[in-house]
Amino acid sequence: MRLLPGFLFRSQRPGFPDAGTMAAVLEAERREAAISSIYSSPELLKGDQDEVPGLNLGQLDLTSDEFILDEVDTHIQANLEDELVKEALKTRMEQMLSTFQCDLSSISSEIQTLQEQSIAMNIKLKNRQSVRSELSQLVDELVVPSSMITIILDKPVTEQQFLEQLHELNNKINYVKEQSFKETLACSDVQDTLDRLKIKAVTKIREYIIQKIYSFRKPMTNYQVPQNALLKHRFFYQFLLANERHVAKEIRDEYVDTMGKIYFSYFKSYTSRLMKVQYEEVADKDDLMGVEDTAKKGFFSKPSLKNRNTIFTLGNRGNVISSAELEAPIIVPHAAQKNDTRYPFESLFRSQHYTLLDNSCREYLFLCDFFMVTANSAQDLFNTIMGKTLTMFLKHMDTYVVDCFDSIAIFLSIHIILRFKTIMAKRNVPAVDKYWDTLLEILWPRFEHILELNIQSIRNTDPQKLGALDTRPHYVTRRYAEFSSAIVSINETYPNEKTHSLLGQLQVEVENFVLRMAAEFASRREQLIFLINNYDMMLGVLMERATDDSKEVESFQQLLGARTQEFIEEILSPPFGGMIAFVKETEVLIEKGQIEKLKTEEGRVVQLVRGFAATWKQSVENLSQDVMRSFTNFKNGTGIIQGALTQLIQYYHRFHKVLSQPPFKNLPVRSDLINIHHLMVEVKKHKPNF
């Protein structure tokens, strides 16, 4: 029984054993519990210990080194199967594990406490760092270094150091304002210093910008130079706008007033000098298509234009809207006057408005950049500067177009505007969009009015007042052809339906005029020659400039083809009319199956065959010469000859077929027929080489 107390002492000692120690303890406790159960067994307690068989305590020396633990262990294992032993062992284990669990709970609680303390300390550290950072920034922003004071006070505003310190000063002013709203007491310590520096900076900036604006007013000054200087220091105005709005407004008002006067003075002078280099001879109300050349002859009337066709002819005038000349350098009036150079109105208009475009783009972009305005604000500021100039331009155009009868000049000016609008759209400058639209509202009605005057003049033309009759192309149709081709070619880039409609009306009146003029000739042959010459001339002029599929070209091609075919029939009739009539008559009878009626035509056939064989060569030669004399266009004349000879061969071939019918095929005169191939060889001699 001495082992049991020792066991209890060992099992209850404090501390948390490691795994090896714990295993040893459990093994020892297991053995001691087994021994304890043996000594507490009821069988052992019934009698004297000496009576227990096989157990002699007197002979058992527990302290002896010869004690055999294996025998005890075997005995213990045998007794472990006892229910009491199991219960005792279970109870002892529960107590031990409960104690171990309590120890673990205590350790977990301590760890959690340590974690909470660590988190709290981390938060305190971050808060201290944040406060330190904010205090550091506050100190840095509030402190005004002596270098800033020196540079703001002493350095010129154009130096980079001044601009850099001005940015820093602006940042400090804004920071102090922000902190003042938060009631930061330290702001009052630097407020006075910042205010005095701000006043000094504003004073120096104002003086610099005002001087630049005043430099615009000097005669012969290229104001783009001071503008570029201001753009390099665009932050100056931003600083003024943020800190002294009344000074910023003063500067902006001064700039607007100065530039408005400069632009108005410049463009007024330029426009006036520009108009002095226009052609002296300009179109007036009598320079219309249907007005006869003799209308302006008189003692008191001014002399007619040297070449009235230039009013209706495009010539080189269309170059003004080409990419090469549209943005070419502007006209310099005094240089043009020195060289005695003159220009049509559209060239002056191009130069005037290209100057406006270039200056408007530059000015609008400057306003947006320097004064920091956009959209409607930028447009309003631009209008304040350029409004007076644009109004002057519109009045000038109003005055000019009232007495203008040069429709090509007006139409070219319209297309100059359309192209300038595209250029400004690409530059993303909408500054003068409204001006362009207003200008178009002035020019379009005038162009339409001049066109209607020309239409009316042709409608009212009296052929008998246009001088002697001539089968060559008439000057009225030539005017129309030149004018129509000019308008069509210009209009191709920016088509306008109203223009197409007016040209259609003009074409109808010209076609009616040509028919009225043709009716003045006595013979149909002369009428046809006149019609063909005029249709051919108009078609040729149109095809030089207009596309082949234009309405005008298509219409005159049909008219020319119809009249040419009629003329071929007309010129073949005198020498070969008998044969042609015979072929047409007999073909009708053959088609109807009335061949027996052909027997009565034998005498006529003999006369036709012999007459053709005797005269056809001379007749073809005479026909060829006559045609070439009748038509002004050599190519057209040779084409008509070819058409006539081709038609002649076709008729003669049909004549052969008719003579192959039963009533005629046995006639001896058939031997006098000219071979078709021989005829074709002779005809080829008259074929043109182009």
XYZ file of C-alpha atoms in Angstrom:
690
model
C 0.000 0.000 0.000
C 3.042 2.337 0.120
C 2.982 2.724 -3.656
C -0.496 4.254 -3.853
C 0.241 7.522 -2.060
C 3.320 7.951 -4.180
C 1.240 7.490 -7.278
C -1.281 10.079 -6.156
C 1.461 12.587 -5.471
C 2.983 12.162 -8.866
C -0.325 12.394 -10.762
C -1.312 15.643 -9.110
C 1.921 17.623 -9.462
C 1.475 20.959 -11.271
C 2.847 21.738 -14.722
C 2.167 20.660 -18.267
C 4.244 17.542 -19.101
C 5.637 16.877 -22.537
C 4.560 13.858 -24.632
C 7.319 11.496 -23.445
C 6.833 12.323 -19.804
C 3.096 11.988 -20.138
C 3.411 8.486 -21.631
C 5.699 7.371 -18.820
C 3.381 8.794 -16.177
C 0.374 7.089 -17.694
C 2.197 3.748 -17.737
C 3.259 4.101 -14.125
C -0.182 5.141 -13.018
C -1.638 2.199 -14.886
C 0.584 -0.186 -12.999
C 0.019 1.413 -9.612
C -3.731 1.373 -10.172
C -3.531 -2.324 -10.932
C -1.523 -2.990 -7.817
C -3.929 -0.900 -5.781
C -6.834 -2.886 -7.087
C -5.100 -6.128 -6.108
C -4.591 -5.007 -2.523
C -8.124 -3.751 -2.247
C -9.596 -7.001 -3.609
C -12.298 -8.586 -1.353
C -10.559 -11.910 -1.439
C -7.454 -10.378 0.056
C -9.436 -8.697 2.809
C -11.300 -11.796 4.016
C -8.547 -13.425 6.069
C -5.025 -13.158 7.160
C -2.585 -12.187 4.522
C -0.503 -15.223 5.280
C -3.429 -17.406 4.218
C -3.479 -16.137 0.692
C -2.080 -18.884 -1.466
C 0.940 -17.995 -3.504
C 1.453 -14.682 -1.752
C 3.943 -14.417 1.072
C 4.426 -10.808 2.025
C 7.174 -11.745 4.308
C 9.121 -13.123 1.493
C 8.384 -10.079 -0.767
C 11.064 -7.431 -0.589
C 9.806 -4.449 -2.509
C 13.002 -2.555 -2.103
C 15.125 -5.305 -3.423
C 16.790 -4.951 -6.768
C 15.719 -8.495 -7.512
C 12.072 -7.537 -7.725
C 10.788 -8.768 -11.062
C 8.533 -6.140 -12.653
C 7.496 -8.409 -15.453
C 5.644 -10.707 -13.059
C 3.904 -7.749 -11.515
C 3.011 -6.425 -14.934
C 1.512 -9.752 -15.920
C -0.522 -9.776 -12.728
C -1.644 -6.216 -13.400
C -2.733 -7.025 -16.934
C -4.792 -9.896 -15.597
C -6.530 -7.648 -13.096
C -7.171 -4.881 -15.599
C -10.038 -6.935 -16.929
C -11.813 -6.431 -13.641
C -14.797 -4.065 -13.870
C -13.806 -2.189 -10.756
C -10.360 -1.627 -12.130
C -11.789 -0.358 -15.406
C -14.102 2.026 -13.577
C -11.281 3.317 -11.412
C -9.076 3.812 -14.439
C -11.859 5.645 -16.332
C -12.538 7.942 -13.398
C -8.856 8.766 -12.977
C -8.537 9.535 -16.775
C -11.565 11.837 -16.804
C -10.128 13.821 -13.938
C -6.787 14.066 -15.645
C -8.286 15.153 -19.051
C -10.590 17.639 -17.339
C -7.605 19.192 -15.656
C -5.731 19.259 -18.988
C -8.713 20.898 -20.722
C -8.875 23.577 -18.060
C -5.197 24.257 -18.595
C -5.749 24.578 -22.370
C -8.690 26.983 -21.882
C -6.557 29.137 -19.684
C -3.806 29.239 -22.302
C -6.293 30.113 -25.140
C -7.709 32.947 -23.076
C -4.241 34.304 -22.446
C -3.415 34.125 -26.190
C -6.642 35.995 -27.109
C -5.840 38.667 -24.553
C -2.391 39.082 -26.059
C -3.875 39.381 -29.584
C -6.303 42.084 -28.471
C -3.502 43.973 -26.814
C -1.406 43.671 -30.008
C -4.254 44.999 -32.205
C -4.847 47.902 -29.874
C -1.168 48.788 -29.916
C -1.094 48.576 -33.768
C -4.078 50.928 -34.059
C -2.433 53.383 -31.699
C 0.740 53.223 -33.797
C -1.132 53.899 -37.043
C -3.068 56.757 -35.504
C 0.159 58.283 -34.273
C 1.754 57.883 -37.717
C -1.312 59.418 -39.429
C -1.336 62.334 -37.052
C 2.359 62.763 -37.548
C 1.923 62.717 -41.393
C -0.901 65.244 -41.316
C 0.963 67.463 -38.925
C 4.028 67.198 -41.151
C 2.006 68.133 -44.268
C 0.299 70.920 -42.387
C 3.618 72.320 -41.304
C 5.093 71.953 -44.819
C 2.096 73.663 -46.458
C 1.873 76.462 -43.923
C 5.532 77.316 -43.866
C 6.441 80.051 -46.352
C 10.101 79.575 -47.291
C 12.289 82.625 -47.645
C 13.249 81.545 -51.186
C 9.608 81.876 -52.261
C 9.374 85.357 -50.816
C 12.599 86.442 -52.514
C 11.656 85.064 -55.926
C 8.077 86.422 -55.893
C 9.324 89.868 -54.881
C 12.460 90.205 -56.978
C 12.369 87.892 -60.026
C 10.771 88.972 -63.340
C 7.526 87.170 -64.120
C 8.968 85.743 -67.321
C 11.566 83.633 -65.511
C 10.875 79.956 -64.873
C 11.641 80.306 -61.139
C 8.871 82.874 -60.746
C 6.375 80.593 -62.477
C 7.369 77.637 -60.293
C 7.047 79.635 -57.068
C 3.759 81.082 -58.290
C 2.423 77.526 -58.560
C 3.642 76.840 -55.004
C 2.101 80.049 -53.741
C -1.200 79.166 -55.360
C -1.122 75.734 -53.725
C -0.428 77.253 -50.287
C -3.219 79.788 -50.681
C -5.675 77.041 -51.604
C -4.459 74.845 -48.729
C -4.832 77.606 -46.193
C -8.357 78.298 -47.433
C -9.222 74.635 -47.031
C -7.758 74.480 -43.515
C -9.493 77.692 -42.517
C -12.841 76.016 -43.119
C -11.677 73.324 -40.668
C -10.856 76.063 -38.131
C -7.147 75.261 -38.058
C -5.696 77.903 -35.756
C -2.214 77.779 -37.314
C -3.594 79.327 -40.543
C -3.734 82.753 -38.939
C 0.036 82.657 -38.460
C 0.762 82.666 -42.212
C -2.347 84.334 -43.640
C -0.859 87.820 -43.593
C 2.353 86.716 -45.332
C 0.444 84.841 -48.035
C -1.873 87.813 -48.641
C 1.034 90.182 -49.143
C 2.779 87.737 -51.480
C -0.452 87.285 -53.424
C -0.890 91.029 -53.841
C 2.678 91.384 -55.050
C 2.299 88.519 -57.527
C -1.021 89.851 -58.841
C 0.466 93.308 -59.322
C 3.442 92.009 -61.298
C 1.293 89.677 -63.423
C -1.248 92.391 -64.199
C 1.461 94.790 -65.283
C 3.049 92.161 -67.558
C -0.197 91.126 -69.285
C -1.420 94.717 -69.724
C 1.889 95.625 -71.371
C 1.525 92.699 -73.754
C -2.013 93.753 -74.657
C -0.903 97.341 -75.246
C 1.846 96.083 -77.552
C -0.902 94.829 -79.911
C -1.841 98.417 -80.626
C 1.484 99.401 -82.137
C 1.312 99.911 -85.928
C 2.580 97.047 -88.093
C 2.688 94.736 -85.088
C 2.400 91.009 -85.648
C 0.062 90.367 -82.729
C 0.654 86.628 -82.954
C 4.016 87.151 -81.231
C 2.634 88.649 -77.986
C -0.226 86.144 -78.119
C 2.267 83.290 -78.161
C 4.125 84.918 -75.250
C 0.887 85.022 -73.261
C 0.171 81.383 -74.030
C 3.526 80.415 -72.541
C 2.350 81.990 -69.270
C -1.302 80.934 -69.404
C -1.119 80.093 -65.679
C -0.950 83.812 -64.916
C -4.588 84.306 -65.866
C -5.577 81.137 -64.036
C -3.892 82.523 -60.905
C -5.689 85.838 -61.279
C -9.027 84.155 -61.881
C -8.614 82.072 -58.722
C -7.332 84.829 -56.438
C -8.320 88.265 -57.851
C -11.343 87.899 -60.136
C -11.785 91.635 -60.600
C -8.208 91.911 -61.949
C -8.839 88.926 -64.233
C -11.995 90.596 -65.536
C -10.127 93.854 -66.084
C -7.497 92.051 -68.171
C -10.051 90.130 -70.191
C -12.081 93.264 -70.904
C -8.952 95.125 -71.952
C -7.956 92.302 -74.284
C -11.422 92.038 -75.817
C -11.649 95.775 -76.415
C -8.143 95.988 -77.891
C -8.444 93.000 -80.219
C -11.952 93.945 -81.339
C -10.694 97.333 -82.514
C -7.566 95.860 -84.111
C -9.499 93.261 -86.139
C -12.133 95.744 -87.253
C -9.553 98.299 -88.348
C -7.447 95.720 -90.145
C -10.266 94.002 -92.041
C -11.973 97.239 -92.964
C -8.767 98.590 -94.464
C -7.901 95.280 -96.144
C -11.352 94.894 -97.706
C -11.279 98.435 -99.044
C -7.835 98.055 -100.591
C -8.701 94.603 -101.921
C -11.673 95.831 -103.922
C -9.414 98.332 -105.705
C -7.632 95.512 -107.537
C -10.833 94.000 -108.984
C -11.339 93.973 -112.755
C -12.696 97.315 -113.890
C -15.069 95.698 -116.359
C -17.724 93.805 -114.448
C -21.032 92.350 -115.574
C -24.192 94.433 -115.304
C -27.909 93.922 -115.942
C -27.450 93.811 -119.750
C -24.881 91.006 -119.608
C -27.318 88.127 -119.942
C -27.329 85.110 -122.259
C -30.276 86.183 -124.348
C -29.186 89.793 -124.809
C -27.941 90.453 -128.326
C -24.441 91.800 -128.835
C -25.742 95.054 -130.345
C -27.860 95.919 -127.295
C -25.235 98.051 -125.594
C -24.079 99.973 -128.637
C -24.969 103.614 -128.376
C -23.493 107.075 -128.044
C -24.231 107.536 -124.354
C -23.914 103.918 -123.246
C -20.692 102.624 -121.809
C -18.689 100.310 -124.075
C -19.527 96.645 -123.925
C -17.173 94.172 -122.324
C -14.156 93.288 -124.412
C -15.246 89.676 -124.308
C -18.710 89.130 -122.931
C -18.246 85.376 -123.103
C -15.956 85.597 -120.059
C -19.094 86.231 -117.998
C -20.364 82.777 -118.906
C -17.043 80.940 -119.292
C -15.239 79.335 -116.361
C -11.772 79.143 -117.898
C -9.154 79.341 -115.148
C -11.543 80.900 -112.686
C -12.382 77.483 -111.267
C -8.848 77.145 -109.918
C -9.855 79.333 -106.994
C -11.594 76.354 -105.361
C -8.801 73.879 -106.094
C -6.821 72.525 -103.165
C -3.728 74.334 -104.414
C -5.254 77.831 -104.459
C -7.959 77.556 -101.800
C -5.433 77.948 -98.974
C -2.803 79.819 -100.987
C -1.239 83.017 -99.596
C -3.616 85.970 -99.547
C -3.555 88.791 -102.068
C -1.405 91.748 -101.027
C -3.248 94.800 -102.446
C -0.362 97.260 -102.608
C 1.826 94.698 -104.380
C -0.981 93.982 -106.870
C -1.447 97.694 -107.534
C 2.279 98.129 -108.012
C 2.295 95.365 -110.629
C -1.021 96.510 -112.102
C -2.517 93.077 -111.426
C -6.291 92.637 -111.451
C -8.476 89.861 -110.087
C -12.058 88.610 -110.504
C -14.365 89.000 -107.537
C -14.165 85.357 -106.422
C -10.384 85.643 -105.975
C -10.807 88.725 -103.812
C -13.553 86.964 -101.872
C -11.290 83.944 -101.315
C -8.420 86.078 -100.064
C -10.642 88.144 -97.780
C -12.341 85.160 -96.190
C -9.274 82.982 -95.963
C -7.755 85.772 -93.878
C -10.895 85.748 -91.749
C -10.758 81.950 -91.420
C -7.109 81.895 -90.412
C -7.433 84.683 -87.848
C -10.698 83.331 -86.474
C -9.233 79.877 -85.887
C -6.189 81.293 -84.162
C -8.203 83.729 -82.055
C -10.796 81.165 -80.985
C -8.152 78.658 -79.913
C -6.266 81.399 -78.042
C -9.396 82.402 -76.140
C -10.141 78.805 -75.175
C -6.566 78.214 -74.078
C -5.661 81.431 -72.290
C -9.020 82.491 -70.831
C -10.095 78.890 -70.142
C -13.516 79.084 -71.809
C -15.385 76.410 -73.749
C -18.570 75.870 -75.766
C -21.037 78.767 -75.472
C -18.740 80.826 -73.261
C -15.967 80.623 -75.864
C -18.426 81.514 -78.655
C -19.753 84.514 -76.726
C -16.256 85.799 -76.032
C -15.280 85.343 -79.682
C -18.405 87.177 -80.858
C -17.595 90.063 -78.536
C -14.229 90.441 -80.246
C -15.130 89.659 -83.876
C -18.790 90.681 -83.932
C -18.212 94.158 -85.326
C -15.878 92.816 -88.022
C -18.329 90.116 -89.114
C -21.160 92.645 -89.272
C -18.993 94.848 -91.494
C -18.307 91.876 -93.791
C -22.002 91.082 -94.119
C -22.866 94.676 -94.958
C -20.130 94.735 -97.571
C -21.470 91.563 -99.198
C -25.035 92.855 -99.073
C -23.981 96.008 -100.888
C -21.914 94.172 -103.485
C -24.317 91.414 -104.522
C -27.217 93.823 -105.099
C -25.504 95.082 -108.252
C -23.691 91.858 -109.154
C -24.711 90.017 -112.335
C -21.702 87.705 -112.521
C -23.365 84.415 -111.608
C -20.143 82.408 -111.881
C -18.432 84.717 -109.363
C -21.347 84.299 -106.942
C -21.436 80.524 -107.419
C -17.675 80.199 -106.876
C -17.981 82.308 -103.722
C -20.677 79.931 -102.460
C -18.407 76.953 -103.003
C -15.487 78.737 -101.367
C -17.659 79.075 -98.262
C -18.669 75.409 -98.361
C -15.011 74.379 -98.473
C -14.000 76.829 -95.747
C -16.733 75.400 -93.535
C -15.227 71.944 -94.030
C -11.747 73.214 -93.164
C -12.961 74.822 -89.934
C -14.887 71.691 -89.008
C -11.670 69.663 -89.373
C -9.917 72.175 -87.119
C -12.793 71.800 -84.642
C -13.451 75.546 -84.608
C -17.176 76.478 -84.755
C -16.482 80.185 -84.230
C -17.847 81.512 -87.550
C -20.374 78.805 -88.440
C -23.259 81.237 -88.042
C -21.472 83.822 -90.189
C -20.962 81.294 -93.007
C -24.637 80.362 -92.920
C -25.706 84.012 -92.992
C -23.388 84.667 -95.916
C -24.867 81.733 -97.829
C -28.329 83.142 -97.171
C -27.182 86.274 -99.004
C -25.412 84.574 -101.926
C -27.789 81.729 -102.816
C -30.818 83.930 -103.547
C -28.678 86.249 -105.642
C -27.291 83.368 -107.693
C -30.788 82.005 -108.272
C -32.023 85.467 -109.238
C -29.251 85.936 -111.829
C -29.976 82.483 -113.243
C -33.663 83.300 -113.515
C -32.783 86.554 -115.302
C -30.786 84.573 -117.863
C -33.632 82.090 -118.311
C -36.037 84.951 -118.879
C -33.669 86.667 -121.303
C -33.488 83.537 -123.496
C -37.247 83.015 -123.306
C -37.869 86.575 -124.497
C -35.234 86.569 -127.257
C -36.503 87.542 -130.703
C -34.508 85.634 -133.375
C -35.111 88.351 -135.932
C -33.239 90.874 -133.772
C -30.109 88.767 -133.472
C -28.561 89.757 -136.790
C -28.043 87.769 -140.021
C -28.860 84.070 -140.068
C -25.937 81.667 -139.985
C -25.846 77.887 -139.741
C -22.818 77.992 -137.464
C -23.242 77.683 -133.650
C -25.031 80.709 -132.229
C -23.371 82.878 -129.580
C -26.384 82.427 -127.285
C -26.024 78.642 -127.330
C -22.278 78.994 -126.859
C -22.881 81.168 -123.808
C -25.260 78.570 -122.455
C -22.853 75.699 -123.113
C -19.959 77.453 -121.393
C -22.091 78.568 -118.479
C -23.870 75.258 -117.978
C -20.642 73.242 -118.101
C -19.080 75.656 -115.606
C -21.931 75.340 -113.107
C -22.187 71.564 -113.541
C -18.449 71.040 -112.954
C -18.405 73.316 -109.885
C -21.560 71.747 -108.480
C -20.241 68.174 -108.625
C -18.395 68.407 -105.287
C -21.298 69.858 -103.288
C -24.432 69.029 -105.321
C -27.432 71.291 -104.853
C -30.877 70.270 -106.040
C -32.033 73.858 -106.557
C -29.102 74.412 -108.913
C -29.995 71.281 -110.903
C -33.575 72.495 -111.203
C -32.562 75.935 -112.469
C -30.120 74.444 -114.975
C -32.920 72.185 -116.214
C -35.143 75.209 -116.820
C -32.308 76.989 -118.592
C -31.708 73.971 -120.839
C -35.378 73.808 -121.857
C -35.340 77.480 -122.832
C -32.114 77.027 -124.813
C -33.554 74.042 -126.706
C -36.657 76.091 -127.552
C -34.459 78.985 -128.642
C -32.470 76.725 -130.982
C -35.687 75.460 -132.561
C -36.986 79.025 -132.988
C -33.730 80.063 -134.617
C -33.739 77.006 -136.922
C -37.240 77.856 -138.048
C -35.876 81.081 -139.532
C -34.079 79.096 -142.273
C -35.999 78.390 -145.467
C -34.849 74.823 -146.184
C -34.974 71.788 -143.949
C -31.385 71.032 -144.846
C -30.168 74.364 -143.457
C -32.354 73.925 -140.417
C -30.753 70.566 -139.720
C -27.258 71.923 -140.242
C -27.969 74.719 -137.750
C -29.423 72.303 -135.192
C -26.572 69.795 -135.550
C -23.902 72.489 -135.283
C -25.455 73.917 -132.121
C -26.189 70.557 -130.483
C -22.694 69.340 -131.292
C -21.060 72.477 -129.935
C -23.062 72.385 -126.671
C -22.385 68.685 -126.233
C -18.666 69.118 -126.838
C -18.353 71.935 -124.283
C -20.385 70.043 -121.688
C -18.351 66.869 -122.082
C -15.122 68.760 -121.427
C -16.193 69.547 -117.869
C -19.273 67.513 -116.974
C -19.443 63.764 -116.554
C -20.745 61.614 -119.408
C -23.799 60.557 -117.410
C -24.997 64.072 -116.583
C -28.535 64.960 -117.602
C -27.362 67.723 -119.911
C -24.944 65.482 -121.810
C -27.484 62.699 -122.184
C -30.165 65.066 -123.447
C -27.996 66.682 -126.123
C -26.635 63.317 -127.257
C -30.182 62.176 -128.014
C -31.023 65.422 -129.843
C -27.803 65.314 -131.863
C -28.308 61.665 -132.824
C -31.878 62.236 -134.022
C -31.055 65.320 -136.093
C -27.914 63.713 -137.555
C -29.870 60.714 -138.806
C -32.442 63.004 -140.334
C -29.710 65.044 -142.018
C -28.116 61.896 -143.495
C -31.421 60.999 -145.087
C -31.665 64.574 -146.312
C -28.255 64.670 -148.050
C -28.640 61.182 -149.579
C -31.941 62.147 -151.152
C -30.741 64.373 -154.076
C -28.219 61.956 -155.634
C -29.699 58.678 -154.494
C -33.286 59.517 -153.614
C -34.761 57.553 -156.551
C -33.040 54.338 -155.576
C -33.898 54.808 -151.879
C -37.582 55.416 -152.659
C -37.683 52.370 -154.974
C -36.148 50.123 -152.278
C -38.630 51.254 -149.630
C -41.627 50.846 -151.972
C -40.712 47.421 -153.315
C -39.815 46.068 -149.839
C -43.335 46.851 -148.722
C -44.807 44.959 -151.729
C -42.510 41.976 -151.174
C -43.443 41.876 -147.517
C -47.111 41.819 -148.470
C -46.525 39.062 -151.057
C -47.497 41.271 -154.016
C -44.447 40.406 -156.128
C -46.470 40.411 -159.413
C -46.793 44.174 -159.112
C -43.011 44.504 -159.506
C -43.217 43.578 -163.205
C -44.302 47.106 -164.050
C -41.050 48.519 -162.558
C -38.579 46.991 -165.048
C -37.988 50.273 -166.856
C -37.455 52.105 -163.619
C -34.935 49.482 -162.501
C -32.888 49.870 -165.678
C -32.764 53.631 -165.196
C -31.756 53.364 -161.549
C -29.012 50.775 -162.139
C -27.373 52.705 -164.977
C -27.784 56.075 -163.267
C -26.138 54.847 -160.042
C -23.256 53.224 -161.890
C -22.588 56.435 -163.806
C -22.809 58.996 -161.005
C -22.179 57.346 -157.632
C -18.472 58.230 -157.346
C -18.954 61.888 -158.134
C -22.035 62.051 -155.963
C -20.110 60.634 -152.985
C -17.310 63.147 -153.526
C -19.735 66.048 -153.792
C -21.593 64.858 -150.717
C -18.352 64.662 -148.738
C -17.263 68.170 -149.689
C -20.672 69.602 -148.988
C -20.779 68.082 -145.507
C -17.316 69.335 -144.580
C -18.292 72.845 -145.632
C -21.505 72.751 -143.635
C -20.171 71.775 -140.215
C -17.750 73.761 -138.116
C -16.570 70.720 -136.177
C -14.296 68.699 -138.477
C -14.690 65.561 -136.389
C -18.447 65.894 -136.442
C -18.415 66.456 -140.210
C -16.355 63.356 -140.957
C -18.597 61.387 -138.642
C -21.632 62.496 -140.621
C -19.918 61.541 -143.884
C -19.188 58.081 -142.534
C -22.751 57.740 -141.378
C -24.074 58.799 -144.763
C -21.837 56.411 -146.719
C -22.661 53.535 -144.388
C -26.334 54.275 -144.919
C -25.748 54.396 -148.696
C -24.116 50.937 -148.671
C -27.034 49.545 -146.690
C -29.520 50.961 -149.197
C -27.532 49.611 -152.131
C -27.327 46.195 -150.507
C -31.102 46.209 -150.100
C -31.360 47.293 -153.770
C -29.380 44.163 -154.706
C -31.756 41.980 -152.729
C -34.800 43.504 -154.412
C -33.276 42.860 -157.855
C -32.768 39.203 -156.936
C -36.545 38.730 -156.881
C -38.147 36.748 -159.834
C -39.391 39.755 -161.810
C -35.885 41.285 -161.932
C -33.320 38.532 -161.546
C -33.161 37.777 -165.279
C -32.841 41.384 -166.391
C -29.707 42.029 -168.528
C -29.108 45.316 -166.666
C -28.105 43.387 -163.551
C -24.675 43.055 -165.103
C -24.241 46.829 -164.577
C -24.705 46.597 -160.827
C -21.709 47.793 -158.794
C -20.191 45.101 -156.617
C -20.880 45.783 -152.926
C -17.267 45.087 -151.931
C -16.003 47.500 -154.567
C -18.343 50.111 -153.172
C -17.106 49.508 -149.618
C -13.479 49.903 -150.715
C -14.238 53.261 -152.272
C -16.186 54.361 -149.203
C -13.244 53.532 -146.903
C -11.240 56.211 -148.689
C -13.384 58.765 -146.914
C -12.896 57.211 -143.476
C -11.231 59.645 -141.012
C -7.839 58.812 -139.502
C -8.862 59.615 -135.908
